[in-house]
Amino acid sequence: MNKFTKGSIAASAAVLLLLGGAGSLAYWNDDAALAVDPINAGQLTIDASTGAWAPEIASWVPGDQAVYSTVLAVVAEGDNIQGTIELELDSVEISPLEAAGQFELTLGAGAAATVPDGAALTFNADQSITFDGPGTYAIPVALTVEFPFNLSDENVSPNISQNASVDFDSVSFTVTQTAAMVP
Amino acid sequence: MLGVVLSGVGGSYALWNDSAVVDAGSISTGTPGLEAQWAAGHDDALWQNLLPEESRRQPFTLTNTGDVPMALSASAVAAPGFEVRILGSSCPTSALATSALNGTPTVLLAAAFDTEPVTIAPGAALSGCLEVHVAADAMPASESTFSITIDGRQTT
């Protein structure tokens, strides 16, 4: 066996020893703890106070109109929180159903709202309410119910609305966050 | 690896929402209602054996039994030779000057030359007068049956 061969074999053996013979590696590693302050999520809640009708009408007839007033309390916590408040009209039940077109419901602002410093509140043309900014909002709203004297739909007999009823016993207001996509 | 978990790759949303329910009760609508009846002492015999150009009047009462004020109109169809007239007030001693009724509703007037119809408030009662008149060209021994329809339409 010549010297070159001996050297090659020795080098190969050294390589094999270093490789652990079975292919295991000895990479160095270490870890370090990264201190992160707790992340607190905010909250978004809505409550509605017991409201009242004005005027109180015992038996409605065409031409009558009344307003139901209540106050919405919205708690919005979050540096970048914003959202929309909507009246869920599906919760209003009318009987008979054919009389539904003879009632008009609109949601608008009541008395002056309480808006947190630096926040904004807007009543929109589509009867939704938008808020922008954290804090506690007190939002008086007025739900106007109108029973027009002159029926707008000539294809519906005006007498269909006699002995009708409109149930507002489960009127629902929903608040939904409308934050932008988180990158 | 830790950075991938934080980034939320894919743009997922976590939008909050809440709802509040109020009990605003319910509203109910009323109805219109109109009743007519002959006044006390009514006698159908009064309209028997009338001569041409004769008129006989009898009072009646209209009552608004509904929830809305109403403007009144009336219609009637009588056989040829007979005319029916109506007034939205007590019977006078002379023949009515209002136009004879036909099948088309005409406004009920308190006086012959009024321009606005009589209105009746909810719960109120009104005295009216119905007259049967025999025309000059009525055939002898002819007779007529008729029905009066009084229409009430809600006013503002």
mmCIF file of C-alpha atoms in Angstrom:
data_model
loop_
_atom_site.group_PDB
_atom_site.id
_atom_site.type_symbol
_atom_site.label_atom_id
_atom_site.label_comp_id
_atom_site.label_asym_id
_atom_site.label_seq_id
_atom_site.Cartn_x
_atom_site.Cartn_y
_atom_site.Cartn_z
ATOM 1 C CA MET A 1 0.000 0.000 0.000
ATOM 2 C CA ASN A 2 1.626 3.242 -0.992
ATOM 3 C CA LYS A 3 1.723 6.407 1.077
ATOM 4 C CA PHE A 4 -0.889 8.098 -1.068
ATOM 5 C CA THR A 5 -3.306 5.314 -0.499
ATOM 6 C CA LYS A 6 -2.654 5.304 3.271
ATOM 7 C CA GLY A 7 -3.259 9.054 3.418
ATOM 8 C CA SER A 8 -6.484 8.752 1.488
ATOM 9 C CA ILE A 9 -7.779 6.010 3.684
ATOM 10 C CA ALA A 10 -6.876 8.017 6.815
ATOM 11 C CA ALA A 11 -8.624 11.111 5.467
ATOM 12 C CA SER A 12 -11.687 9.128 4.569
ATOM 13 C CA ALA A 13 -11.776 7.586 8.015
ATOM 14 C CA ALA A 14 -11.464 11.001 9.578
ATOM 15 C CA VAL A 15 -14.363 12.216 7.475
ATOM 16 C CA LEU A 16 -16.408 9.209 8.488
ATOM 17 C CA LEU A 17 -15.638 9.810 12.149
ATOM 18 C CA LEU A 18 -16.638 13.431 11.855
ATOM 19 C CA LEU A 19 -19.876 12.498 10.118
ATOM 20 C CA GLY A 20 -20.751 10.090 12.936
ATOM 21 C CA GLY A 21 -20.635 7.155 10.645
ATOM 22 C CA ALA A 22 -24.434 7.034 10.400
ATOM 23 C CA GLY A 23 -24.881 10.540 8.872
ATOM 24 C CA SER A 24 -25.641 12.503 12.114
ATOM 25 C CA LEU A 25 -24.594 16.120 12.258
ATOM 26 C CA ALA A 26 -23.397 18.219 15.174
ATOM 27 C CA TYR A 27 -24.729 21.724 14.350
ATOM 28 C CA TRP A 28 -24.459 24.074 17.217
ATOM 29 C CA ASN A 29 -27.604 25.786 18.503
ATOM 30 C CA ASP A 30 -28.750 27.995 21.258
ATOM 31 C CA ASP A 31 -31.988 29.826 22.164
ATOM 32 C CA ALA A 32 -32.881 33.095 23.673
ATOM 33 C CA ALA A 33 -36.190 34.166 25.294
ATOM 34 C CA LEU A 34 -37.911 37.156 23.780
ATOM 35 C CA ALA A 35 -39.856 39.134 26.329
ATOM 36 C CA VAL A 36 -43.235 40.291 24.954
ATOM 37 C CA ASP A 37 -45.732 42.333 26.879
ATOM 38 C CA PRO A 38 -49.218 40.672 27.124
ATOM 39 C CA ILE A 39 -51.520 41.397 24.190
ATOM 40 C CA ASN A 40 -54.905 42.489 25.413
ATOM 41 C CA ALA A 41 -57.901 42.311 23.120
ATOM 42 C CA GLY A 42 -60.622 44.935 23.463
ATOM 43 C CA GLN A 43 -64.335 44.346 23.328
ATOM 44 C CA LEU A 44 -67.443 45.428 21.486
ATOM 45 C CA THR A 45 -70.839 45.299 23.141
ATOM 46 C CA ILE A 46 -74.223 46.932 22.665
ATOM 47 C CA ASP A 47 -77.188 47.344 25.000
ATOM 48 C CA ALA A 48 -80.496 49.120 24.553
ATOM 49 C CA SER A 49 -82.545 50.827 27.209
ATOM 50 C CA THR A 50 -86.276 50.380 27.656
ATOM 51 C CA GLY A 51 -87.898 52.882 25.327
ATOM 52 C CA ALA A 52 -91.267 54.553 24.917
ATOM 53 C CA TRP A 53 -93.740 55.478 22.190
ATOM 54 C CA ALA A 54 -94.834 59.057 21.552
ATOM 55 C CA PRO A 55 -97.656 59.451 21.109
ATOM 56 C CA GLU A 56 -99.168 56.255 22.438
ATOM 57 C CA ILE A 57 -101.859 55.174 20.002
ATOM 58 C CA ALA A 58 -104.253 52.461 21.133
ATOM 59 C CA SER A 59 -105.776 51.809 17.728
ATOM 60 C CA TRP A 60 -103.966 52.967 14.622
ATOM 61 C CA VAL A 61 -105.771 54.296 11.579
ATOM 62 C CA PRO A 62 -104.382 55.473 8.221
ATOM 63 C CA GLY A 63 -102.607 58.781 8.715
ATOM 64 C CA ASP A 64 -101.206 57.946 12.156
ATOM 65 C CA GLN A 65 -97.527 58.263 13.036
ATOM 66 C CA ALA A 66 -95.579 57.624 16.227
ATOM 67 C CA VAL A 67 -91.957 57.426 17.342
ATOM 68 C CA TYR A 68 -90.329 54.821 19.561
ATOM 69 C CA SER A 69 -87.288 56.250 21.344
ATOM 70 C CA THR A 70 -84.524 54.289 23.036
ATOM 71 C CA VAL A 71 -80.833 54.757 23.886
ATOM 72 C CA LEU A 72 -78.134 52.437 22.566
ATOM 73 C CA ALA A 73 -75.086 51.965 24.793
ATOM 74 C CA VAL A 74 -72.046 50.836 22.801
ATOM 75 C CA VAL A 75 -68.785 49.885 24.525
ATOM 76 C CA ALA A 76 -65.971 49.802 22.002
ATOM 77 C CA GLU A 77 -62.493 49.014 23.302
ATOM 78 C CA GLY A 78 -59.593 48.852 20.874
ATOM 79 C CA ASP A 79 -57.158 51.460 19.666
ATOM 80 C CA ASN A 80 -58.304 51.095 16.059
ATOM 81 C CA ILE A 81 -61.875 50.004 16.591
ATOM 82 C CA GLN A 82 -64.655 51.170 14.331
ATOM 83 C CA GLY A 83 -67.989 49.675 13.317
ATOM 84 C CA THR A 84 -71.591 49.929 12.202
ATOM 85 C CA ILE A 85 -74.873 49.725 14.099
ATOM 86 C CA GLU A 86 -77.971 48.545 12.248
ATOM 87 C CA LEU A 87 -81.627 47.898 13.026
ATOM 88 C CA GLU A 88 -82.582 44.362 12.049
ATOM 89 C CA LEU A 89 -85.943 44.892 10.321
ATOM 90 C CA ASP A 90 -86.440 41.140 9.947
ATOM 91 C CA SER A 91 -87.289 41.134 13.641
ATOM 92 C CA VAL A 92 -90.455 43.187 12.979
ATOM 93 C CA GLU A 93 -93.494 41.015 12.237
ATOM 94 C CA ILE A 94 -96.575 42.314 10.433
ATOM 95 C CA SER A 95 -99.920 40.510 10.185
ATOM 96 C CA PRO A 96 -101.475 40.112 7.738
ATOM 97 C CA LEU A 97 -98.404 40.045 5.600
ATOM 98 C CA GLU A 98 -100.260 41.810 2.796
ATOM 99 C CA ALA A 99 -100.458 44.909 4.997
ATOM 100 C CA ALA A 100 -96.675 45.200 5.275
ATOM 101 C CA GLY A 101 -96.440 47.699 2.439
ATOM 102 C CA GLN A 102 -98.731 50.111 4.269
ATOM 103 C CA PHE A 103 -96.301 50.823 7.094
ATOM 104 C CA GLU A 104 -93.103 52.847 6.803
ATOM 105 C CA LEU A 105 -90.282 52.418 9.326
ATOM 106 C CA THR A 106 -87.338 54.778 9.544
ATOM 107 C CA LEU A 107 -84.484 54.938 12.053
ATOM 108 C CA GLY A 108 -82.981 58.285 12.875
ATOM 109 C CA ALA A 109 -81.148 60.217 15.529
ATOM 110 C CA GLY A 110 -82.865 61.048 18.776
ATOM 111 C CA ALA A 111 -81.470 63.535 21.252
ATOM 112 C CA ALA A 112 -77.786 64.469 21.151
ATOM 113 C CA ALA A 113 -75.485 61.456 21.495
ATOM 114 C CA THR A 114 -72.590 61.060 23.906
ATOM 115 C CA VAL A 115 -69.429 60.426 21.879
ATOM 116 C CA PRO A 116 -66.009 59.649 23.462
ATOM 117 C CA ASP A 117 -63.280 62.227 23.034
ATOM 118 C CA GLY A 118 -61.564 61.828 19.713
ATOM 119 C CA ALA A 119 -64.217 59.450 18.383
ATOM 120 C CA ALA A 120 -66.804 60.057 15.694
ATOM 121 C CA LEU A 121 -70.450 59.023 15.246
ATOM 122 C CA THR A 122 -72.431 59.326 12.016
ATOM 123 C CA PHE A 123 -76.082 58.649 11.146
ATOM 124 C CA ASN A 124 -76.104 57.511 7.512
ATOM 125 C CA ALA A 125 -78.709 57.913 4.796
ATOM 126 C CA ASP A 126 -79.248 54.153 4.688
ATOM 127 C CA GLN A 127 -80.349 54.313 8.364
ATOM 128 C CA SER A 128 -77.155 52.702 9.645
ATOM 129 C CA ILE A 129 -74.939 54.321 12.280
ATOM 130 C CA THR A 130 -71.165 54.252 12.073
ATOM 131 C CA PHE A 131 -68.721 54.898 14.882
ATOM 132 C CA ASP A 132 -64.968 55.340 14.812
ATOM 133 C CA GLY A 133 -62.868 55.260 17.935
ATOM 134 C CA PRO A 134 -62.787 53.579 21.312
ATOM 135 C CA GLY A 135 -64.940 54.455 24.275
ATOM 136 C CA THR A 136 -68.467 54.298 25.544
ATOM 137 C CA TYR A 137 -71.154 55.734 23.286
ATOM 138 C CA ALA A 138 -74.676 56.663 24.394
ATOM 139 C CA ILE A 139 -76.750 56.919 21.226
ATOM 140 C CA PRO A 140 -80.407 58.049 21.438
ATOM 141 C CA VAL A 141 -82.297 56.699 18.435
ATOM 142 C CA ALA A 142 -85.820 57.283 17.165
ATOM 143 C CA LEU A 143 -87.747 54.606 15.278
ATOM 144 C CA THR A 144 -90.540 56.331 13.380
ATOM 145 C CA VAL A 145 -93.527 54.271 12.300
ATOM 146 C CA GLU A 146 -95.816 55.853 9.750
ATOM 147 C CA PHE A 147 -99.186 54.536 8.579
ATOM 148 C CA PRO A 148 -99.756 56.749 5.531
ATOM 149 C CA PHE A 149 -103.242 57.987 4.726
ATOM 150 C CA ASN A 150 -102.797 57.674 0.988
ATOM 151 C CA LEU A 151 -101.799 54.179 -0.013
ATOM 152 C CA SER A 152 -98.916 54.223 -2.469
ATOM 153 C CA ASP A 153 -99.733 50.840 -4.026
ATOM 154 C CA GLU A 154 -102.948 51.027 -6.019
ATOM 155 C CA ASN A 155 -102.940 47.247 -6.432
ATOM 156 C CA VAL A 156 -103.494 46.677 -2.724
ATOM 157 C CA SER A 157 -106.859 47.313 -1.140
ATOM 158 C CA PRO A 158 -106.467 49.884 1.647
ATOM 159 C CA ASN A 159 -108.855 47.876 3.794
ATOM 160 C CA ILE A 160 -106.294 45.070 4.046
ATOM 161 C CA SER A 161 -104.727 46.982 6.923
ATOM 162 C CA GLN A 162 -107.830 46.837 9.106
ATOM 163 C CA ASN A 163 -107.366 44.773 12.275
ATOM 164 C CA ALA A 164 -103.685 44.431 11.420
ATOM 165 C CA SER A 165 -100.858 44.210 13.920
ATOM 166 C CA VAL A 166 -97.184 45.079 13.842
ATOM 167 C CA ASP A 167 -95.021 43.372 16.478
ATOM 168 C CA PHE A 168 -92.021 45.224 17.773
ATOM 169 C CA ASP A 169 -91.499 42.965 20.807
ATOM 170 C CA SER A 170 -88.091 41.737 19.584
ATOM 171 C CA VAL A 171 -86.550 44.701 17.845
ATOM 172 C CA SER A 172 -82.861 43.930 17.388
ATOM 173 C CA PHE A 173 -79.956 46.364 17.040
ATOM 174 C CA THR A 174 -76.661 44.846 15.878
ATOM 175 C CA VAL A 175 -73.193 46.344 16.148
ATOM 176 C CA THR A 176 -70.489 44.977 13.853
ATOM 177 C CA GLN A 177 -66.827 45.827 13.772
ATOM 178 C CA THR A 178 -65.594 47.049 10.409
ATOM 179 C CA ALA A 179 -61.819 46.991 10.892
ATOM 180 C CA ALA A 180 -59.462 46.819 7.904
ATOM 181 C CA MET A 181 -57.499 43.630 7.078
ATOM 182 C CA VAL A 182 -54.604 42.976 9.472
ATOM 183 C CA PRO A 183 -51.306 42.858 7.447
ATOM 184 C CA MET B 1 -41.245 29.749 12.187
ATOM 185 C CA LEU B 2 -42.458 31.993 15.004
ATOM 186 C CA GLY B 3 -42.755 34.891 12.584
ATOM 187 C CA VAL B 4 -45.056 32.882 10.293
ATOM 188 C CA VAL B 5 -47.518 32.203 13.131
ATOM 189 C CA LEU B 6 -47.765 35.872 14.055
ATOM 190 C CA SER B 7 -48.267 37.142 10.528
ATOM 191 C CA GLY B 8 -51.510 35.221 9.891
ATOM 192 C CA VAL B 9 -50.674 34.853 6.248
ATOM 193 C CA GLY B 10 -53.822 34.625 4.093
ATOM 194 C CA GLY B 11 -55.715 37.789 5.452
ATOM 195 C CA SER B 12 -58.112 36.127 7.913
ATOM 196 C CA TYR B 13 -60.551 38.430 9.739
ATOM 197 C CA ALA B 14 -61.749 38.477 13.326
ATOM 198 C CA LEU B 15 -64.651 40.974 13.272
ATOM 199 C CA TRP B 16 -66.602 41.375 16.445
ATOM 200 C CA ASN B 17 -70.339 41.823 16.671
ATOM 201 C CA ASP B 18 -73.026 42.001 19.307
ATOM 202 C CA SER B 19 -76.757 42.655 19.377
ATOM 203 C CA ALA B 20 -79.337 44.116 21.744
ATOM 204 C CA VAL B 21 -83.049 43.421 21.729
ATOM 205 C CA VAL B 22 -85.732 45.827 22.881
ATOM 206 C CA ASP B 23 -89.367 45.053 23.510
ATOM 207 C CA ALA B 24 -91.325 47.884 21.897
ATOM 208 C CA GLY B 25 -94.607 46.033 22.167
ATOM 209 C CA SER B 26 -96.966 45.963 19.219
ATOM 210 C CA ILE B 27 -99.290 48.281 17.408
ATOM 211 C CA SER B 28 -102.721 47.336 16.110
ATOM 212 C CA THR B 29 -104.989 49.016 13.621
ATOM 213 C CA GLY B 30 -108.676 49.771 13.964
ATOM 214 C CA THR B 31 -111.529 49.483 11.531
ATOM 215 C CA PRO B 32 -114.127 51.698 9.918
ATOM 216 C CA GLY B 33 -117.768 51.059 10.746
ATOM 217 C CA LEU B 34 -121.056 52.539 9.608
ATOM 218 C CA GLU B 35 -124.567 51.520 10.614
ATOM 219 C CA ALA B 36 -127.849 52.793 9.287
ATOM 220 C CA GLN B 37 -131.297 52.240 10.690
ATOM 221 C CA TRP B 38 -134.692 53.774 10.331
ATOM 222 C CA ALA B 39 -135.698 56.207 13.030
ATOM 223 C CA ALA B 40 -138.324 55.239 15.579
ATOM 224 C CA GLY B 41 -141.795 55.294 14.108
ATOM 225 C CA HIS B 42 -140.752 54.257 10.629
ATOM 226 C CA ASP B 43 -143.679 52.993 8.580
ATOM 227 C CA ASP B 44 -143.331 51.459 5.119
ATOM 228 C CA ALA B 45 -147.024 52.115 4.555
ATOM 229 C CA LEU B 46 -146.173 55.784 4.230
ATOM 230 C CA TRP B 47 -144.751 55.005 0.787
ATOM 231 C CA GLN B 48 -147.834 53.205 -0.468
ATOM 232 C CA ASN B 49 -150.415 54.500 -2.901
ATOM 233 C CA LEU B 50 -148.469 57.575 -3.897
ATOM 234 C CA LEU B 51 -149.786 59.762 -6.679
ATOM 235 C CA PRO B 52 -147.653 61.312 -9.451
ATOM 236 C CA GLU B 53 -145.565 64.230 -8.130
ATOM 237 C CA GLU B 54 -146.130 63.130 -4.556
ATOM 238 C CA SER B 55 -143.202 62.802 -2.170
ATOM 239 C CA ARG B 56 -142.950 61.134 1.190
ATOM 240 C CA ARG B 57 -139.991 61.445 3.545
ATOM 241 C CA GLN B 58 -138.861 59.328 6.463
ATOM 242 C CA PRO B 59 -135.946 59.861 8.814
ATOM 243 C CA PHE B 60 -133.091 57.504 9.451
ATOM 244 C CA THR B 61 -129.996 57.475 11.673
ATOM 245 C CA LEU B 62 -126.399 56.858 10.658
ATOM 246 C CA THR B 63 -123.876 55.858 13.332
ATOM 247 C CA ASN B 64 -120.100 55.748 12.975
ATOM 248 C CA THR B 65 -119.136 52.597 14.862
ATOM 249 C CA GLY B 66 -115.524 52.612 13.661
ATOM 250 C CA ASP B 67 -112.278 54.352 14.500
ATOM 251 C CA VAL B 68 -112.042 56.934 11.726
ATOM 252 C CA PRO B 69 -114.046 59.976 10.627
ATOM 253 C CA MET B 70 -115.866 59.399 7.366
ATOM 254 C CA ALA B 71 -117.278 61.428 4.523
ATOM 255 C CA LEU B 72 -120.583 60.047 3.278
ATOM 256 C CA SER B 73 -122.069 59.364 -0.114
ATOM 257 C CA ALA B 74 -125.141 57.431 -1.237
ATOM 258 C CA SER B 75 -126.517 55.544 -4.195
ATOM 259 C CA ALA B 76 -129.816 53.866 -5.012
ATOM 260 C CA VAL B 77 -131.565 52.315 -7.983
ATOM 261 C CA ALA B 78 -135.336 52.598 -8.319
ATOM 262 C CA ALA B 79 -137.753 51.482 -10.986
ATOM 263 C CA PRO B 80 -138.745 53.920 -13.733
ATOM 264 C CA GLY B 81 -141.214 56.498 -12.476
ATOM 265 C CA PHE B 82 -139.804 56.550 -8.954
ATOM 266 C CA GLU B 83 -137.070 58.766 -7.611
ATOM 267 C CA VAL B 84 -135.153 58.462 -4.375
ATOM 268 C CA ARG B 85 -133.512 61.448 -2.731
ATOM 269 C CA ILE B 86 -131.462 61.715 0.416
ATOM 270 C CA LEU B 87 -130.349 64.476 2.775
ATOM 271 C CA GLY B 88 -127.737 64.357 5.521
ATOM 272 C CA SER B 89 -129.893 66.212 8.009
ATOM 273 C CA SER B 90 -133.368 66.083 9.553
ATOM 274 C CA CYS B 91 -136.378 65.816 7.253
ATOM 275 C CA PRO B 92 -137.826 69.175 6.186
ATOM 276 C CA THR B 93 -141.526 69.756 5.682
ATOM 277 C CA SER B 94 -141.109 70.242 1.933
ATOM 278 C CA ALA B 95 -139.730 68.062 -0.849
ATOM 279 C CA LEU B 96 -136.017 67.595 -0.990
ATOM 280 C CA ALA B 97 -134.121 69.718 -3.482
ATOM 281 C CA THR B 98 -131.209 67.323 -3.809
ATOM 282 C CA SER B 99 -130.705 65.364 -7.012
ATOM 283 C CA ALA B 100 -132.292 61.963 -7.403
ATOM 284 C CA LEU B 101 -129.981 59.096 -6.570
ATOM 285 C CA ASN B 102 -128.749 56.651 -9.173
ATOM 286 C CA GLY B 103 -126.384 53.715 -9.196
ATOM 287 C CA THR B 104 -123.336 55.970 -8.902
ATOM 288 C CA PRO B 105 -122.487 57.204 -5.382
ATOM 289 C CA THR B 106 -123.079 60.905 -4.895
ATOM 290 C CA VAL B 107 -121.989 62.908 -1.890
ATOM 291 C CA LEU B 108 -124.417 63.147 0.985
ATOM 292 C CA LEU B 109 -125.137 66.793 1.670
ATOM 293 C CA ALA B 110 -126.570 68.433 4.763
ATOM 294 C CA ALA B 111 -128.356 70.948 2.540
ATOM 295 C CA ALA B 112 -129.202 70.831 -1.144
ATOM 296 C CA PHE B 113 -126.752 73.556 -2.148
ATOM 297 C CA ASP B 114 -123.822 72.528 0.043
ATOM 298 C CA THR B 115 -120.617 71.622 -1.762
ATOM 299 C CA GLU B 116 -118.890 69.513 0.894
ATOM 300 C CA PRO B 117 -120.118 66.081 1.931
ATOM 301 C CA VAL B 118 -121.417 65.343 5.367
ATOM 302 C CA THR B 119 -118.765 63.833 7.643
ATOM 303 C CA ILE B 120 -119.331 61.784 10.749
ATOM 304 C CA ALA B 121 -116.836 61.351 13.555
ATOM 305 C CA PRO B 122 -116.091 58.040 15.312
ATOM 306 C CA GLY B 123 -118.843 57.279 17.772
ATOM 307 C CA ALA B 124 -121.107 59.994 16.427
ATOM 308 C CA ALA B 125 -124.647 59.618 15.070
ATOM 309 C CA LEU B 126 -126.300 61.636 12.337
ATOM 310 C CA SER B 127 -129.930 62.128 11.410
ATOM 311 C CA GLY B 128 -130.759 61.882 7.748
ATOM 312 C CA CYS B 129 -133.831 61.986 5.531
ATOM 313 C CA LEU B 130 -134.876 59.676 2.717
ATOM 314 C CA GLU B 131 -137.545 60.705 0.258
ATOM 315 C CA VAL B 132 -139.448 58.713 -2.324
ATOM 316 C CA HIS B 133 -140.937 60.789 -5.150
ATOM 317 C CA VAL B 134 -143.310 59.571 -7.847
ATOM 318 C CA ALA B 135 -142.586 61.100 -11.215
ATOM 319 C CA ALA B 136 -145.278 62.700 -13.300
ATOM 320 C CA ASP B 137 -145.053 59.960 -15.909
ATOM 321 C CA ALA B 138 -145.264 57.058 -13.487
ATOM 322 C CA MET B 139 -147.554 54.275 -14.659
ATOM 323 C CA PRO B 140 -150.609 53.527 -12.573
ATOM 324 C CA ALA B 141 -150.277 50.590 -10.202
ATOM 325 C CA SER B 142 -146.548 50.481 -10.752
ATOM 326 C CA GLU B 143 -144.313 49.657 -7.870
ATOM 327 C CA SER B 144 -140.645 49.740 -7.075
ATOM 328 C CA THR B 145 -138.329 48.140 -4.644
ATOM 329 C CA PHE B 146 -135.025 49.776 -3.942
ATOM 330 C CA SER B 147 -132.058 49.569 -1.662
ATOM 331 C CA ILE B 148 -129.987 52.464 -0.456
ATOM 332 C CA THR B 149 -126.234 52.152 -0.109
ATOM 333 C CA ILE B 150 -124.509 54.724 2.065
ATOM 334 C CA ASP B 151 -120.743 54.726 1.686
ATOM 335 C CA GLY B 152 -118.345 56.044 4.305
ATOM 336 C CA ARG B 153 -114.777 56.889 3.312
ATOM 337 C CA GLN B 154 -112.119 57.906 5.819
ATOM 338 C CA THR B 155 -111.234 61.567 5.875
ATOM 339 C CA THR B 156 -108.106 63.133 7.307
#
